[in-house]
Coordinates of C-alpha atoms in Angstrom, one line a residue:
M172 CA -72.6 -91.9 154.1
I173 CA -69.9 -90.7 156.4
E174 CA -67.4 -91.5 153.8
L175 CA -69.3 -89.6 151.3
L176 CA -69.3 -86.7 153.5
T177 CA -65.7 -86.8 154.3
G178 CA -64.8 -87.0 150.9
L179 CA -67.0 -84.2 149.7
L180 CA -65.6 -81.8 152.4
G181 CA -62.1 -82.9 151.6
H182 CA -62.3 -82.1 148.3
A183 CA -64.0 -78.8 149.0
V184 CA -61.2 -77.8 151.3
L185 CA -58.3 -78.6 148.5
S186 CA -60.6 -76.9 145.7
G187 CA -61.4 -74.0 147.7
S188 CA -57.5 -73.3 148.7
V189 CA -57.0 -72.4 145.3
L190 CA -59.6 -70.0 145.0
A191 CA -58.9 -68.5 148.3
L192 CA -55.3 -67.8 147.6
A193 CA -56.0 -66.1 144.2
A194 CA -59.0 -64.1 146.1
L195 CA -56.5 -63.1 148.7
G196 CA -54.1 -61.7 146.1
E197 CA -56.9 -59.9 144.3
V198 CA -58.0 -58.4 147.7
I199 CA -54.5 -56.5 148.1
A200 CA -54.4 -55.4 144.6
E201 CA -58.0 -54.0 144.6
R202 CA -57.4 -52.5 147.8
S203 CA -54.8 -50.2 146.5
G204 CA -57.3 -49.2 143.7
V205 CA -56.1 -51.7 140.8
T206 CA -58.2 -54.0 139.1
N207 CA -56.1 -57.2 138.3
L208 CA -58.2 -59.0 135.7
G209 CA -55.2 -61.0 134.6
V210 CA -55.6 -63.4 137.7
E211 CA -56.6 -66.5 135.3
G212 CA -53.5 -66.1 133.0
L213 CA -51.0 -65.5 136.0
M214 CA -52.5 -68.7 137.8
S215 CA -51.9 -70.7 134.6
L216 CA -48.3 -69.5 134.0
G217 CA -47.9 -70.4 137.8
A218 CA -49.3 -73.8 137.4
V219 CA -47.3 -74.7 134.5
G220 CA -44.1 -73.1 135.9
A221 CA -44.5 -75.3 139.2
V222 CA -44.9 -78.4 137.0
M223 CA -41.9 -77.6 134.8
T224 CA -39.8 -76.9 137.9
V225 CA -40.4 -79.9 139.7
A226 CA -40.0 -82.1 136.6
A227 CA -36.3 -80.7 136.8
I228 CA -35.7 -80.2 140.5
P229 CA -38.1 -82.7 142.2
H230 CA -39.1 -80.5 145.3
P231 CA -42.6 -79.1 145.6
W232 CA -41.4 -76.0 147.5
V233 CA -38.8 -75.4 144.6
G234 CA -41.9 -75.5 142.1
L235 CA -44.0 -73.1 144.5
L236 CA -41.4 -70.6 144.6
M237 CA -40.9 -70.7 140.8
A238 CA -44.5 -70.1 140.5
G239 CA -44.7 -67.3 142.7
L240 CA -41.8 -65.5 140.8
V241 CA -43.4 -66.1 137.3
G242 CA -46.8 -64.7 138.8
G243 CA -44.8 -61.8 140.2
L244 CA -43.1 -61.1 136.9
G245 CA -46.6 -61.3 134.9
A246 CA -48.0 -59.0 137.6
G247 CA -45.1 -56.4 137.0
V248 CA -46.0 -56.4 133.3
L249 CA -49.6 -55.5 134.3
A250 CA -48.2 -52.9 136.9
L251 CA -46.1 -51.4 134.3
A252 CA -48.9 -50.8 131.9
S253 CA -51.7 -50.0 134.2
V254 CA -50.1 -48.0 137.2
V255 CA -46.9 -46.5 135.7
L256 CA -48.0 -46.1 132.1
R257 CA -51.6 -45.5 133.2
A258 CA -53.3 -47.4 130.6
N259 CA -56.7 -48.7 130.9
Q260 CA -56.6 -51.4 133.8
V261 CA -59.5 -53.7 132.3
L262 CA -57.9 -54.0 129.0
C263 CA -54.6 -54.6 130.5
G264 CA -55.8 -57.3 132.6
V265 CA -57.5 -59.0 130.0
A266 CA -54.4 -58.8 127.7
V267 CA -52.2 -60.3 130.6
T268 CA -54.9 -63.3 131.0
F269 CA -54.8 -64.0 127.1
L270 CA -51.0 -63.6 127.3
G271 CA -50.6 -65.8 130.2
L272 CA -53.1 -68.7 128.8
G273 CA -51.2 -68.7 125.4
L274 CA -47.9 -68.6 126.9
S275 CA -48.6 -71.5 129.2
A276 CA -50.3 -73.7 126.7
T277 CA -47.1 -73.3 124.4
I278 CA -44.5 -73.7 127.0
G279 CA -46.4 -76.4 128.8
R280 CA -46.6 -78.9 125.8
P281 CA -43.6 -80.9 126.8
V282 CA -45.1 -81.8 130.1
A283 CA -48.9 -82.0 129.3
G284 CA -50.6 -84.9 130.5
M285 CA -47.6 -86.2 132.7
P286 CA -47.9 -87.0 136.2
V287 CA -46.2 -84.4 138.6
P288 CA -43.3 -86.1 140.1
V289 CA -43.6 -84.6 143.5
I290 CA -46.4 -83.1 145.1
F291 CA -47.4 -81.8 148.6
E292 CA -48.3 -84.6 150.6
P293 CA -51.0 -84.8 153.2
V294 CA -49.8 -84.0 157.0
S295 CA -52.2 -85.5 159.4
V296 CA -52.8 -83.5 162.5
P297 CA -52.7 -85.7 165.7
V298 CA -56.0 -86.2 167.6
L299 CA -57.8 -83.7 165.3
S300 CA -57.6 -85.9 162.3
S301 CA -59.4 -88.7 163.9
I302 CA -62.6 -86.6 164.5
P303 CA -65.2 -88.4 162.3
V304 CA -66.2 -86.6 159.0
I305 CA -64.5 -83.2 159.7
G306 CA -61.0 -84.7 160.8
P307 CA -60.2 -86.2 157.7
A308 CA -61.5 -83.4 155.6
F309 CA -59.8 -80.6 157.6
F310 CA -56.9 -81.8 159.5
A311 CA -55.4 -84.6 157.0
Q312 CA -54.3 -81.9 154.5
N313 CA -51.4 -80.7 152.9
I314 CA -49.0 -78.0 154.6
L315 CA -50.3 -75.4 152.2
V316 CA -54.1 -75.8 153.1
Y317 CA -53.2 -75.2 156.8
F318 CA -51.2 -71.9 155.9
I319 CA -54.1 -70.8 153.6
Y320 CA -56.8 -71.1 155.7
L321 CA -55.3 -70.6 159.4
F322 CA -52.6 -68.2 158.8
L323 CA -52.6 -66.4 155.5
P324 CA -55.8 -64.6 155.8
L325 CA -55.1 -63.4 159.4
I326 CA -51.8 -62.1 158.2
V327 CA -53.2 -60.2 155.3
H328 CA -55.8 -58.8 157.6
F329 CA -53.4 -57.5 160.3
W330 CA -51.3 -55.8 157.6
L331 CA -54.2 -54.0 155.9
F332 CA -56.0 -53.1 158.9
R333 CA -53.3 -52.9 161.8
T334 CA -50.2 -51.5 160.1
R335 CA -49.2 -48.2 158.8
Y336 CA -48.4 -49.7 155.5
G337 CA -51.9 -51.2 155.1
L338 CA -53.3 -47.8 156.1
D339 CA -51.3 -46.2 153.3
L340 CA -52.3 -49.0 150.8
R341 CA -56.0 -48.5 151.5
A342 CA -55.9 -44.8 151.4
V343 CA -54.2 -44.9 148.0
G344 CA -57.3 -47.1 146.8
E345 CA -59.8 -44.8 148.2
N346 CA -58.1 -41.1 147.6
P347 CA -54.8 -41.3 145.8
A348 CA -54.6 -37.7 145.5
A349 CA -55.0 -37.1 149.4
A350 CA -52.6 -40.1 150.0
D351 CA -50.0 -38.2 147.7
A352 CA -50.6 -35.0 149.5
V353 CA -49.3 -36.1 152.8
G354 CA -46.4 -38.0 151.2
V355 CA -47.6 -41.3 150.5
P356 CA -46.1 -43.1 147.4
V357 CA -49.1 -43.9 145.4
T358 CA -47.3 -45.4 142.3
K359 CA -45.0 -47.4 144.3
L360 CA -47.7 -48.7 146.7
R361 CA -49.9 -49.8 143.8
V362 CA -46.9 -51.5 141.8
M363 CA -46.2 -53.5 145.0
A364 CA -49.8 -54.5 145.7
V365 CA -50.3 -55.6 142.0
M366 CA -47.0 -57.6 142.4
I367 CA -48.1 -59.0 145.7
G368 CA -51.4 -60.2 144.1
G369 CA -49.6 -61.8 141.2
I370 CA -47.2 -63.7 143.4
L371 CA -50.3 -65.1 145.3
A372 CA -52.0 -66.0 142.2
G373 CA -48.9 -67.8 140.8
F374 CA -49.0 -69.6 144.3
A375 CA -52.5 -70.5 143.6
G376 CA -51.7 -72.1 140.0
A377 CA -48.9 -74.2 141.9
D378 CA -51.5 -75.2 144.8
L379 CA -53.6 -76.7 141.9
T380 CA -51.0 -78.6 140.0
L381 CA -48.9 -79.6 143.2
A382 CA -51.6 -80.5 145.5
V383 CA -55.1 -80.7 143.9
V384 CA -54.8 -82.3 140.5
P385 CA -51.2 -83.3 140.1
V386 CA -50.9 -82.8 136.3
W387 CA -50.7 -80.1 133.7
S388 CA -53.2 -79.7 130.9
D389 CA -54.0 -76.8 128.7
G390 CA -57.2 -75.0 130.2
M391 CA -57.0 -76.7 133.5
I392 CA -57.7 -73.3 135.4
A393 CA -60.9 -73.3 134.0
G394 CA -62.3 -70.0 135.0
R395 CA -60.9 -70.3 138.4
G396 CA -59.3 -66.7 138.2
W397 CA -62.5 -65.0 137.2
I398 CA -64.2 -66.7 140.1
A399 CA -61.6 -65.5 142.4
V400 CA -61.9 -61.9 141.1
A401 CA -65.8 -62.2 141.8
L402 CA -65.1 -63.7 145.3
V403 CA -63.3 -60.6 146.2
I404 CA -66.8 -58.5 145.4
F405 CA -68.7 -61.1 147.4
A406 CA -66.5 -60.8 150.5
G407 CA -66.6 -57.0 150.5
Y408 CA -63.0 -56.7 149.8
R409 CA -62.0 -58.2 153.1
P410 CA -59.2 -60.9 153.4
V411 CA -60.9 -63.2 155.6
W412 CA -64.2 -63.4 154.2
A413 CA -62.4 -64.0 151.0
V414 CA -61.0 -67.1 152.2
A415 CA -64.0 -68.3 153.7
S416 CA -65.9 -67.5 150.2
G417 CA -63.3 -69.8 148.5
L418 CA -64.0 -72.6 150.8
L419 CA -67.7 -72.0 150.1
F420 CA -67.1 -72.2 146.4
G421 CA -65.0 -75.2 146.9
L422 CA -67.9 -76.8 148.3
V423 CA -70.0 -76.0 145.3
T424 CA -67.4 -77.3 142.9
A425 CA -67.0 -80.6 145.2
I426 CA -70.8 -81.0 144.8
G427 CA -70.6 -80.7 141.1
F428 CA -67.8 -83.4 140.9
M429 CA -69.6 -85.8 143.5
G430 CA -72.7 -85.6 141.0
Q431 CA -71.0 -86.6 138.0
A432 CA -69.4 -89.5 140.0
R433 CA -72.5 -90.6 141.2
G434 CA -74.4 -90.4 138.0
W435 CA -77.2 -87.7 139.3
P436 CA -79.8 -87.3 136.9
V437 CA -78.6 -83.8 135.9
A438 CA -76.8 -82.8 132.7
P439 CA -72.9 -82.8 133.1
A440 CA -73.1 -79.2 131.7
V441 CA -75.3 -78.0 134.4
L442 CA -72.8 -79.5 137.0
H443 CA -69.9 -78.1 135.3
T444 CA -71.6 -74.6 135.4
L445 CA -72.6 -74.7 139.2
P446 CA -69.3 -72.6 140.4
Y447 CA -70.3 -69.8 137.8
L448 CA -73.7 -70.0 138.8
G449 CA -73.1 -69.8 142.2
T450 CA -70.7 -67.0 141.7
I451 CA -73.7 -64.9 140.1
G452 CA -76.0 -65.9 142.7
C453 CA -73.9 -65.1 145.7
I454 CA -73.2 -61.6 144.4
I455 CA -76.5 -60.6 143.2
V456 CA -79.1 -62.5 145.9
P457 CA -77.5 -61.0 149.0
I458 CA -77.7 -57.6 147.6
L459 CA -81.2 -57.9 146.7
A460 CA -82.3 -59.6 150.0
F461 CA -80.3 -57.2 152.1
P462 CA -80.0 -53.6 150.5
R463 CA -77.8 -52.5 153.3
L464 CA -75.0 -54.9 152.4
R465 CA -74.4 -52.5 149.2
R466 CA -72.4 -50.3 151.6
A467 CA -70.7 -53.1 153.2
M468 CA -69.5 -54.3 149.8
A469 CA -68.7 -51.2 148.3
A470 CA -65.4 -51.1 146.3
P471 CA -62.5 -48.7 147.0
A472 CA -63.4 -45.3 145.7
A473 CA -60.6 -45.1 143.3
L474 CA -60.7 -48.8 142.2
A475 CA -59.6 -48.8 138.4
T476 CA -58.9 -45.1 138.2
P477 CA -55.4 -44.3 137.2
Y478 CA -53.7 -41.7 139.0
H479 CA -51.0 -39.0 138.1
R480 CA -49.8 -36.0 140.1
T481 CA -50.8 -33.4 137.5
G482 CA -54.6 -34.6 137.8
R483 CA -54.6 -33.5 141.4

Protein backbone atom coordinates (compact mmCIF):
# COMPACT_ATOMS: atom_id res chain seq x y z
CA MET A 1 0.00 0.00 0.00
CA ILE A 2 2.84 2.37 0.87
CA GLU A 3 4.54 1.70 -2.45
CA LEU A 4 1.25 2.33 -4.24
CA LEU A 5 0.77 5.71 -2.55
CA THR A 6 4.38 6.66 -3.19
CA GLY A 7 4.07 5.81 -6.87
CA LEU A 8 0.77 7.67 -7.12
CA LEU A 9 2.17 10.83 -5.54
CA GLY A 10 5.38 10.62 -7.56
CA HIS A 11 3.46 10.42 -10.82
CA ALA A 12 1.20 13.27 -9.69
CA VAL A 13 4.19 15.51 -9.00
CA LEU A 14 5.74 14.76 -12.40
CA SER A 15 2.52 15.17 -14.37
CA GLY A 16 1.55 18.27 -12.43
CA SER A 17 4.86 19.98 -13.17
CA VAL A 18 4.00 20.11 -16.88
CA LEU A 19 0.62 21.70 -16.22
CA ALA A 20 2.03 24.07 -13.61
CA LEU A 21 4.72 25.37 -15.95
CA ALA A 22 2.28 25.98 -18.81
CA ALA A 23 -0.25 27.58 -16.43
CA LEU A 24 2.37 29.99 -15.08
CA GLY A 25 3.08 31.20 -18.59
CA GLU A 26 -0.62 31.68 -19.21
CA VAL A 27 -0.97 33.66 -15.96
CA ILE A 28 1.65 36.13 -17.17
CA ALA A 29 0.02 36.49 -20.60
CA GLU A 30 -3.51 36.92 -19.26
CA ARG A 31 -2.43 39.38 -16.57
CA SER A 32 -1.35 41.62 -19.45
CA GLY A 33 -4.79 41.34 -21.05
CA VAL A 34 -3.97 38.75 -23.74
CA THR A 35 -5.70 35.38 -23.93
CA ASN A 36 -3.21 32.87 -25.29
CA LEU A 37 -5.16 29.87 -26.56
CA GLY A 38 -2.12 28.64 -28.45
CA VAL A 39 -0.60 26.92 -25.40
CA GLU A 40 -1.39 23.44 -26.71
CA GLY A 41 0.43 24.04 -29.99
CA LEU A 42 3.37 25.79 -28.31
CA MET A 43 3.78 22.89 -25.89
CA SER A 44 3.77 20.45 -28.80
CA LEU A 45 6.44 22.44 -30.62
CA GLY A 46 8.53 22.62 -27.46
CA ALA A 47 8.21 18.89 -26.87
CA VAL A 48 9.32 17.87 -30.36
CA GLY A 49 11.98 20.60 -30.47
CA ALA A 50 13.53 19.28 -27.26
CA VAL A 51 13.56 15.68 -28.52
CA MET A 52 15.09 16.56 -31.89
CA THR A 53 17.72 18.74 -30.19
CA VAL A 54 18.88 16.12 -27.70
CA ALA A 55 18.99 13.58 -30.53
CA ALA A 56 21.66 15.77 -32.15
CA ILE A 57 23.23 17.23 -28.99
CA PRO A 58 22.74 14.77 -26.11
CA HIS A 59 22.31 17.24 -23.28
CA PRO A 60 18.90 17.86 -21.64
CA TRP A 61 19.59 21.52 -20.85
CA VAL A 62 20.28 22.24 -24.51
CA GLY A 63 16.97 20.56 -25.39
CA LEU A 64 15.18 22.66 -22.77
CA LEU A 65 16.65 25.88 -24.12
CA MET A 66 15.66 24.97 -27.67
CA ALA A 67 12.12 24.21 -26.52
CA GLY A 68 11.92 27.63 -24.88
CA LEU A 69 13.23 29.29 -28.03
CA VAL A 70 10.69 27.51 -30.21
CA GLY A 71 7.86 28.36 -27.80
CA GLY A 72 8.93 31.99 -27.68
CA LEU A 73 9.05 32.27 -31.48
CA GLY A 74 5.61 30.70 -31.79
CA ALA A 75 4.26 33.10 -29.19
CA GLY A 76 5.91 35.94 -31.09
CA VAL A 77 3.76 35.08 -34.10
CA LEU A 78 0.69 35.16 -31.87
CA ALA A 79 1.74 38.49 -30.34
CA LEU A 80 2.32 40.02 -33.75
CA ALA A 81 -1.15 39.05 -34.93
CA SER A 82 -3.19 39.66 -31.78
CA VAL A 83 -1.33 42.53 -30.08
CA VAL A 84 0.44 44.50 -32.81
CA LEU A 85 -2.08 43.92 -35.61
CA ARG A 86 -5.00 43.71 -33.13
CA ALA A 87 -6.60 40.62 -34.65
CA ASN A 88 -9.07 38.56 -32.63
CA GLN A 89 -7.13 36.92 -29.81
CA VAL A 90 -9.26 33.80 -29.63
CA LEU A 91 -9.00 33.08 -33.34
CA CYS A 92 -5.25 33.77 -33.34
CA GLY A 93 -4.71 31.44 -30.38
CA VAL A 94 -6.68 28.61 -31.96
CA ALA A 95 -4.76 29.12 -35.21
CA VAL A 96 -1.43 28.90 -33.37
CA THR A 97 -2.61 25.71 -31.67
CA PHE A 98 -3.49 24.01 -34.95
CA LEU A 99 -0.33 25.33 -36.59
CA GLY A 100 1.82 24.04 -33.72
CA LEU A 101 0.17 20.63 -33.64
CA GLY A 102 0.42 20.18 -37.40
CA LEU A 103 3.98 21.44 -37.66
CA SER A 104 5.22 19.34 -34.74
CA ALA A 105 3.57 16.22 -36.18
CA THR A 106 5.31 16.83 -39.52
CA ILE A 107 8.81 17.65 -38.33
CA GLY A 108 8.67 15.05 -35.56
CA ARG A 109 8.15 12.04 -37.82
CA PRO A 110 11.85 11.05 -37.94
CA VAL A 111 12.01 10.77 -34.13
CA ALA A 112 8.48 9.49 -33.46
CA GLY A 113 8.54 6.50 -31.13
CA MET A 114 12.29 6.66 -30.57
CA PRO A 115 13.48 6.71 -26.93
CA VAL A 116 14.94 10.04 -25.87
CA PRO A 117 18.73 9.56 -25.51
CA VAL A 118 19.10 11.79 -22.43
CA ILE A 119 16.62 12.98 -19.83
CA PHE A 120 16.59 14.97 -16.61
CA GLU A 121 17.59 12.36 -14.06
CA PRO A 122 16.11 12.32 -10.54
CA VAL A 123 18.16 14.03 -7.84
CA SER A 124 17.45 12.87 -4.30
CA VAL A 125 17.48 15.39 -1.48
CA PRO A 126 19.42 13.98 1.49
CA VAL A 127 17.31 13.09 4.54
CA LEU A 128 14.06 14.41 3.05
CA SER A 129 13.95 11.73 0.35
CA SER A 130 13.97 9.02 3.02
CA ILE A 131 10.70 10.18 4.60
CA PRO A 132 8.11 7.40 4.12
CA VAL A 133 5.62 7.89 1.27
CA ILE A 134 6.14 11.61 0.61
CA GLY A 135 9.95 11.50 0.60
CA PRO A 136 10.49 9.55 -2.65
CA ALA A 137 7.47 11.26 -4.25
CA PHE A 138 8.47 14.85 -3.55
CA PHE A 139 12.20 14.80 -2.85
CA ALA A 140 13.55 12.27 -5.35
CA GLN A 141 12.56 14.13 -8.50
CA ASN A 142 14.49 15.85 -11.28
CA ILE A 143 15.84 19.37 -10.96
CA LEU A 144 13.02 20.85 -13.06
CA VAL A 145 10.40 19.68 -10.56
CA TYR A 146 12.14 21.42 -7.66
CA PHE A 147 12.46 24.64 -9.63
CA ILE A 148 8.85 24.58 -10.85
CA TYR A 149 7.29 23.94 -7.45
CA LEU A 150 9.65 25.71 -5.06
CA PHE A 151 11.14 28.70 -6.86
CA LEU A 152 9.38 29.67 -10.09
CA PRO A 153 5.93 30.49 -8.63
CA LEU A 154 7.51 32.66 -5.94
CA ILE A 155 9.64 34.45 -8.53
CA VAL A 156 6.61 35.13 -10.76
CA HIS A 157 4.50 36.20 -7.76
CA PHE A 158 7.18 38.63 -6.58
CA TRP A 159 7.59 40.02 -10.08
CA LEU A 160 3.86 40.53 -10.63
CA PHE A 161 2.94 41.92 -7.22
CA ARG A 162 6.13 43.43 -5.76
CA THR A 163 7.88 45.15 -8.67
CA ARG A 164 7.18 48.17 -10.83
CA TYR A 165 7.25 46.05 -13.97
CA GLY A 166 4.64 43.71 -12.53
CA LEU A 167 2.45 46.64 -11.52
CA ASP A 168 2.67 48.06 -15.04
CA LEU A 169 1.84 44.66 -16.54
CA ARG A 170 -1.24 44.25 -14.36
CA ALA A 171 -2.30 47.83 -15.09
CA VAL A 172 -2.13 47.07 -18.81
CA GLY A 173 -4.39 44.07 -18.26
CA GLU A 174 -6.91 46.05 -16.24
CA ASN A 175 -7.04 49.41 -18.03
CA PRO A 176 -4.63 49.82 -20.95
CA ALA A 177 -5.89 53.31 -21.79
CA ALA A 178 -5.11 54.60 -18.29
CA ALA A 179 -1.74 52.85 -18.31
CA ASP A 180 -0.90 54.38 -21.68
CA ALA A 181 -1.91 57.81 -20.41
CA VAL A 182 0.81 57.71 -17.74
CA GLY A 183 3.48 56.48 -20.15
CA VAL A 184 3.32 52.71 -19.78
CA PRO A 185 4.25 51.00 -23.10
CA VAL A 186 1.13 48.87 -23.52
CA THR A 187 2.05 47.08 -26.73
CA LYS A 188 5.60 46.36 -25.61
CA LEU A 189 4.49 44.87 -22.29
CA ARG A 190 1.79 42.73 -23.90
CA VAL A 191 4.18 41.35 -26.50
CA MET A 192 6.74 40.62 -23.78
CA ALA A 193 4.15 38.87 -21.60
CA VAL A 194 2.90 36.70 -24.46
CA MET A 195 6.44 35.68 -25.41
CA ILE A 196 7.38 34.86 -21.82
CA GLY A 197 4.24 32.73 -21.64
CA GLY A 198 5.26 31.02 -24.89
CA ILE A 199 8.74 30.29 -23.55
CA LEU A 200 7.26 28.68 -20.46
CA ALA A 201 4.84 26.67 -22.64
CA GLY A 202 7.83 25.44 -24.64
CA PHE A 203 9.58 24.52 -21.40
CA ALA A 204 6.46 22.59 -20.36
CA GLY A 205 6.60 20.57 -23.58
CA ALA A 206 10.27 19.82 -22.96
CA ASP A 207 9.48 18.81 -19.39
CA LEU A 208 6.99 16.30 -20.76
CA THR A 209 9.41 14.63 -23.20
CA LEU A 210 12.64 15.00 -21.22
CA ALA A 211 11.35 14.04 -17.78
CA VAL A 212 7.82 12.61 -17.72
CA VAL A 213 7.39 10.54 -20.92
CA PRO A 214 10.83 10.22 -22.59
CA VAL A 215 9.56 9.69 -26.13
CA TRP A 216 7.89 11.81 -28.80
CA SER A 217 4.63 10.81 -30.44
CA ASP A 218 2.04 12.82 -32.31
CA GLY A 219 -0.76 13.95 -30.03
CA MET A 220 1.09 13.29 -26.78
CA ILE A 221 0.22 16.73 -25.39
CA ALA A 222 -3.32 15.34 -25.20
CA GLY A 223 -5.13 18.52 -24.16
CA ARG A 224 -2.68 19.56 -21.44
CA GLY A 225 -2.47 23.03 -22.96
CA TRP A 226 -6.23 23.52 -22.72
CA ILE A 227 -6.21 22.25 -19.15
CA ALA A 228 -3.44 24.76 -18.31
CA VAL A 229 -5.62 27.58 -19.65
CA ALA A 230 -8.49 26.38 -17.47
CA LEU A 231 -6.21 26.12 -14.43
CA VAL A 232 -5.45 29.82 -14.70
CA ILE A 233 -9.16 30.58 -14.27
CA PHE A 234 -9.42 28.08 -11.42
CA ALA A 235 -6.40 29.68 -9.71
CA GLY A 236 -7.84 33.18 -9.97
CA TYR A 237 -4.93 34.34 -12.17
CA ARG A 238 -2.48 33.89 -9.28
CA PRO A 239 0.86 32.14 -9.95
CA VAL A 240 1.19 30.24 -6.67
CA TRP A 241 -2.34 28.90 -6.92
CA ALA A 242 -1.77 28.00 -10.56
CA VAL A 243 1.14 25.76 -9.57
CA ALA A 244 -0.89 24.20 -6.75
CA SER A 245 -3.71 23.57 -9.22
CA GLY A 246 -1.26 21.88 -11.56
CA LEU A 247 -0.27 19.50 -8.78
CA LEU A 248 -3.92 18.78 -8.02
CA PHE A 249 -4.65 17.89 -11.62
CA GLY A 250 -1.47 15.87 -11.78
CA LEU A 251 -2.97 13.79 -8.99
CA VAL A 252 -6.21 13.37 -10.94
CA THR A 253 -4.22 12.22 -13.97
CA ALA A 254 -2.20 9.80 -11.84
CA ILE A 255 -5.39 8.28 -10.41
CA GLY A 256 -6.61 7.63 -13.96
CA PHE A 257 -3.39 5.87 -14.91
CA MET A 258 -3.42 3.85 -11.70
CA GLY A 259 -7.00 2.77 -12.36
CA GLN A 260 -6.05 1.45 -15.79
CA ALA A 261 -2.93 -0.30 -14.48
CA ARG A 262 -4.79 -2.02 -11.64
CA GLY A 263 -7.80 -2.95 -13.75
CA TRP A 264 -10.46 -0.99 -11.93
CA PRO A 265 -14.00 -1.87 -13.07
CA VAL A 266 -14.30 1.50 -14.81
CA ALA A 267 -14.32 2.03 -18.56
CA PRO A 268 -10.89 3.23 -19.80
CA ALA A 269 -12.61 6.11 -21.62
CA VAL A 270 -13.93 7.39 -18.29
CA LEU A 271 -10.48 7.21 -16.69
CA HIS A 272 -9.01 9.08 -19.66
CA THR A 273 -11.52 11.88 -19.22
CA LEU A 274 -10.90 12.36 -15.48
CA PRO A 275 -8.59 15.39 -15.94
CA TYR A 276 -11.10 17.10 -18.23
CA LEU A 277 -14.05 16.33 -15.97
CA GLY A 278 -11.99 17.60 -13.05
CA THR A 279 -11.26 20.81 -14.95
CA ILE A 280 -14.95 21.49 -15.47
CA GLY A 281 -15.86 20.55 -11.91
CA CYS A 282 -13.16 22.64 -10.26
CA ILE A 283 -14.24 25.74 -12.15
CA ILE A 284 -18.00 25.39 -11.76
CA VAL A 285 -18.47 23.76 -8.34
CA PRO A 286 -16.53 26.29 -6.18
CA ILE A 287 -18.34 29.22 -7.78
CA LEU A 288 -21.74 27.60 -7.23
CA ALA A 289 -20.87 26.65 -3.65
CA PHE A 290 -19.18 29.95 -2.78
CA PRO A 291 -20.64 32.85 -4.82
CA ARG A 292 -18.11 35.28 -3.35
CA LEU A 293 -15.39 33.45 -5.25
CA ARG A 294 -16.69 35.03 -8.44
CA ARG A 295 -15.06 38.28 -7.44
CA ALA A 296 -11.82 36.65 -6.30
CA MET A 297 -11.55 34.66 -9.54
CA ALA A 298 -12.46 37.59 -11.81
CA ALA A 299 -10.38 37.96 -14.95
CA PRO A 300 -8.41 41.14 -15.74
CA ALA A 301 -10.89 43.75 -16.95
CA ALA A 302 -9.25 44.21 -20.37
CA LEU A 303 -8.62 40.51 -21.03
CA ALA A 304 -8.97 39.61 -24.73
CA THR A 305 -9.58 43.26 -25.62
CA PRO A 306 -7.22 44.71 -28.27
CA TYR A 307 -5.96 48.20 -27.55
CA HIS A 308 -4.82 51.03 -29.77
CA ARG A 309 -4.18 54.60 -28.76
CA THR A 310 -6.78 56.15 -31.06
CA GLY A 311 -9.47 54.25 -29.16
CA ARG A 312 -8.73 56.15 -26.01
